[in-house]
Amino acid sequence: NAKWFRMSQMVLFLNKEDIFQNRLMEGISLSTCFGDKYNGPDYDKPGDDKELNTEQQKKEWFDYCYMEGLKFIKQEYRARNENKRLNNNKI
């Protein structure tokens, strides 16, 4: 109940990065958690235009999916908390 979290809808902990990375590699999409809101890339669905023949190509694709996933989660976090902060300031 710290003052930092009083106006937050959710608290984001990014200390389990290894678990997040493993879930992405297993093919678990962020749409599992966020539904239709997430329209970013999925590691197990690279698309027809992607060639993942080498380990380097696979690593680059994973890194891209991972960074896009993090970016999406951060945007969602900010949007949810910013809206609440703005609403509370109007009162």
PDB file of C-alpha atoms in Angstrom:
ATOM      1  CA  ASN A   1       0.000   0.000   0.000  1.00  0.00           C
ATOM      2  CA  ALA A   2       2.840   2.370  -0.677  1.00  0.00           C
ATOM      3  CA  LYS A   3       1.956   5.811  -1.981  1.00  0.00           C
ATOM      4  CA  TRP A   4       3.513   4.940  -5.365  1.00  0.00           C
ATOM      5  CA  PHE A   5       0.896   2.283  -6.028  1.00  0.00           C
ATOM      6  CA  ARG A   6      -2.259   3.950  -4.736  1.00  0.00           C
ATOM      7  CA  MET A   7      -3.317   5.145  -8.178  1.00  0.00           C
ATOM      8  CA  SER A   8      -2.082   2.132 -10.149  1.00  0.00           C
ATOM      9  CA  GLN A   9      -4.459  -0.411 -11.633  1.00  0.00           C
ATOM     10  CA  MET A  10      -1.677  -2.917 -11.864  1.00  0.00           C
ATOM     11  CA  VAL A  11       1.932  -3.250 -10.843  1.00  0.00           C
ATOM     12  CA  LEU A  12       4.378  -4.557 -13.419  1.00  0.00           C
ATOM     13  CA  PHE A  13       7.272  -6.713 -12.265  1.00  0.00           C
ATOM     14  CA  LEU A  14       9.756  -7.626 -14.961  1.00  0.00           C
ATOM     15  CA  ASN A  15      12.006  -9.705 -12.756  1.00  0.00           C
ATOM     16  CA  LYS A  16      11.070 -13.049 -14.346  1.00  0.00           C
ATOM     17  CA  GLU A  17      12.533 -12.339 -17.747  1.00  0.00           C
ATOM     18  CA  ASP A  18      13.715 -15.937 -18.179  1.00  0.00           C
ATOM     19  CA  ILE A  19      10.193 -17.291 -17.686  1.00  0.00           C
ATOM     20  CA  PHE A  20       8.789 -14.760 -20.149  1.00  0.00           C
ATOM     21  CA  GLN A  21      11.414 -15.728 -22.726  1.00  0.00           C
ATOM     22  CA  ASN A  22      10.685 -19.443 -22.249  1.00  0.00           C
ATOM     23  CA  ARG A  23       6.964 -18.875 -22.746  1.00  0.00           C
ATOM     24  CA  LEU A  24       7.609 -17.030 -25.982  1.00  0.00           C
ATOM     25  CA  MET A  25       9.868 -19.827 -27.223  1.00  0.00           C
ATOM     26  CA  GLU A  26       7.156 -22.357 -26.374  1.00  0.00           C
ATOM     27  CA  GLY A  27       4.840 -20.468 -28.707  1.00  0.00           C
ATOM     28  CA  ILE A  28       2.604 -18.907 -26.078  1.00  0.00           C
ATOM     29  CA  SER A  29       1.320 -15.684 -27.560  1.00  0.00           C
ATOM     30  CA  LEU A  30       0.684 -12.496 -25.648  1.00  0.00           C
ATOM     31  CA  SER A  31      -2.805 -12.673 -27.097  1.00  0.00           C
ATOM     32  CA  THR A  32      -3.361 -15.459 -24.532  1.00  0.00           C
ATOM     33  CA  CYS A  33      -3.243 -12.753 -21.862  1.00  0.00           C
ATOM     34  CA  PHE A  34      -4.331  -9.676 -23.784  1.00  0.00           C
ATOM     35  CA  GLY A  35      -6.738 -11.127 -26.364  1.00  0.00           C
ATOM     36  CA  ASP A  36      -7.299  -9.109 -29.518  1.00  0.00           C
ATOM     37  CA  LYS A  37      -5.427  -6.136 -28.082  1.00  0.00           C
ATOM     38  CA  TYR A  38      -2.128  -7.825 -28.909  1.00  0.00           C
ATOM     39  CA  ASN A  39      -1.482  -7.879 -32.618  1.00  0.00           C
ATOM     40  CA  GLY A  40       2.286  -8.165 -32.507  1.00  0.00           C
ATOM     41  CA  PRO A  41       4.474 -10.979 -33.778  1.00  0.00           C
ATOM     42  CA  ASP A  42       4.383 -14.490 -32.354  1.00  0.00           C
ATOM     43  CA  TYR A  43       7.621 -16.437 -32.227  1.00  0.00           C
ATOM     44  CA  ASP A  44       6.076 -19.678 -33.499  1.00  0.00           C
ATOM     45  CA  LYS A  45       4.345 -17.919 -36.428  1.00  0.00           C
ATOM     46  CA  PRO A  46       7.053 -16.069 -38.342  1.00  0.00           C
ATOM     47  CA  GLY A  47       5.025 -15.676 -41.538  1.00  0.00           C
ATOM     48  CA  ASP A  48       5.771 -16.690 -45.083  1.00  0.00           C
ATOM     49  CA  ASP A  49       8.255 -13.892 -45.685  1.00  0.00           C
ATOM     50  CA  LYS A  50      10.559 -14.960 -42.840  1.00  0.00           C
ATOM     51  CA  GLU A  51      13.262 -17.525 -43.375  1.00  0.00           C
ATOM     52  CA  LEU A  52      14.467 -19.119 -40.172  1.00  0.00           C
ATOM     53  CA  ASN A  53      16.979 -21.588 -41.538  1.00  0.00           C
ATOM     54  CA  THR A  54      19.949 -20.677 -39.388  1.00  0.00           C
ATOM     55  CA  GLU A  55      20.367 -20.301 -35.656  1.00  0.00           C
ATOM     56  CA  GLN A  56      21.240 -16.640 -36.229  1.00  0.00           C
ATOM     57  CA  GLN A  57      17.961 -16.033 -38.077  1.00  0.00           C
ATOM     58  CA  LYS A  58      16.016 -17.784 -35.314  1.00  0.00           C
ATOM     59  CA  LYS A  59      17.790 -15.723 -32.661  1.00  0.00           C
ATOM     60  CA  GLU A  60      17.100 -12.464 -34.507  1.00  0.00           C
ATOM     61  CA  TRP A  61      13.416 -13.385 -34.917  1.00  0.00           C
ATOM     62  CA  PHE A  62      13.142 -14.282 -31.231  1.00  0.00           C
ATOM     63  CA  ASP A  63      14.862 -11.056 -30.180  1.00  0.00           C
ATOM     64  CA  TYR A  64      12.448  -9.074 -32.350  1.00  0.00           C
ATOM     65  CA  CYS A  65       9.385 -10.873 -30.926  1.00  0.00           C
ATOM     66  CA  TYR A  66      10.698 -10.461 -27.397  1.00  0.00           C
ATOM     67  CA  MET A  67      11.330  -6.730 -27.754  1.00  0.00           C
ATOM     68  CA  GLU A  68       7.948  -6.160 -29.400  1.00  0.00           C
ATOM     69  CA  GLY A  69       6.287  -8.087 -26.579  1.00  0.00           C
ATOM     70  CA  LEU A  70       8.033  -6.006 -23.926  1.00  0.00           C
ATOM     71  CA  LYS A  71       7.122  -2.815 -25.740  1.00  0.00           C
ATOM     72  CA  PHE A  72       3.460  -3.866 -25.858  1.00  0.00           C
ATOM     73  CA  ILE A  73       3.347  -4.767 -22.160  1.00  0.00           C
ATOM     74  CA  LYS A  74       4.930  -1.459 -21.192  1.00  0.00           C
ATOM     75  CA  GLN A  75       2.459   0.459 -23.374  1.00  0.00           C
ATOM     76  CA  GLU A  76      -0.475  -1.378 -21.787  1.00  0.00           C
ATOM     77  CA  TYR A  77       0.868  -0.704 -18.319  1.00  0.00           C
ATOM     78  CA  ARG A  78       1.359   2.992 -19.011  1.00  0.00           C
ATOM     79  CA  ALA A  79      -2.040   3.361 -20.665  1.00  0.00           C
ATOM     80  CA  ARG A  80      -3.903   1.711 -17.805  1.00  0.00           C
ATOM     81  CA  ASN A  81      -2.111   3.667 -15.130  1.00  0.00           C
ATOM     82  CA  GLU A  82      -2.120   6.972 -16.985  1.00  0.00           C
ATOM     83  CA  ASN A  83      -5.895   6.823 -17.454  1.00  0.00           C
ATOM     84  CA  LYS A  84      -6.464   6.248 -13.757  1.00  0.00           C
ATOM     85  CA  ARG A  85      -4.042   9.009 -12.814  1.00  0.00           C
ATOM     86  CA  LEU A  86      -5.802  11.473 -15.148  1.00  0.00           C
ATOM     87  CA  ASN A  87      -9.234  10.481 -13.845  1.00  0.00           C
ATOM     88  CA  ASN A  88      -8.174  10.916 -10.217  1.00  0.00           C
ATOM     89  CA  ASN A  89      -6.732  14.359 -10.951  1.00  0.00           C
ATOM     90  CA  LYS A  90     -10.112  15.524 -12.282  1.00  0.00           C
ATOM     91  CA  ILE A  91     -11.849  14.789  -8.989  1.00  0.00           C
TER      92      ILE A  91
END
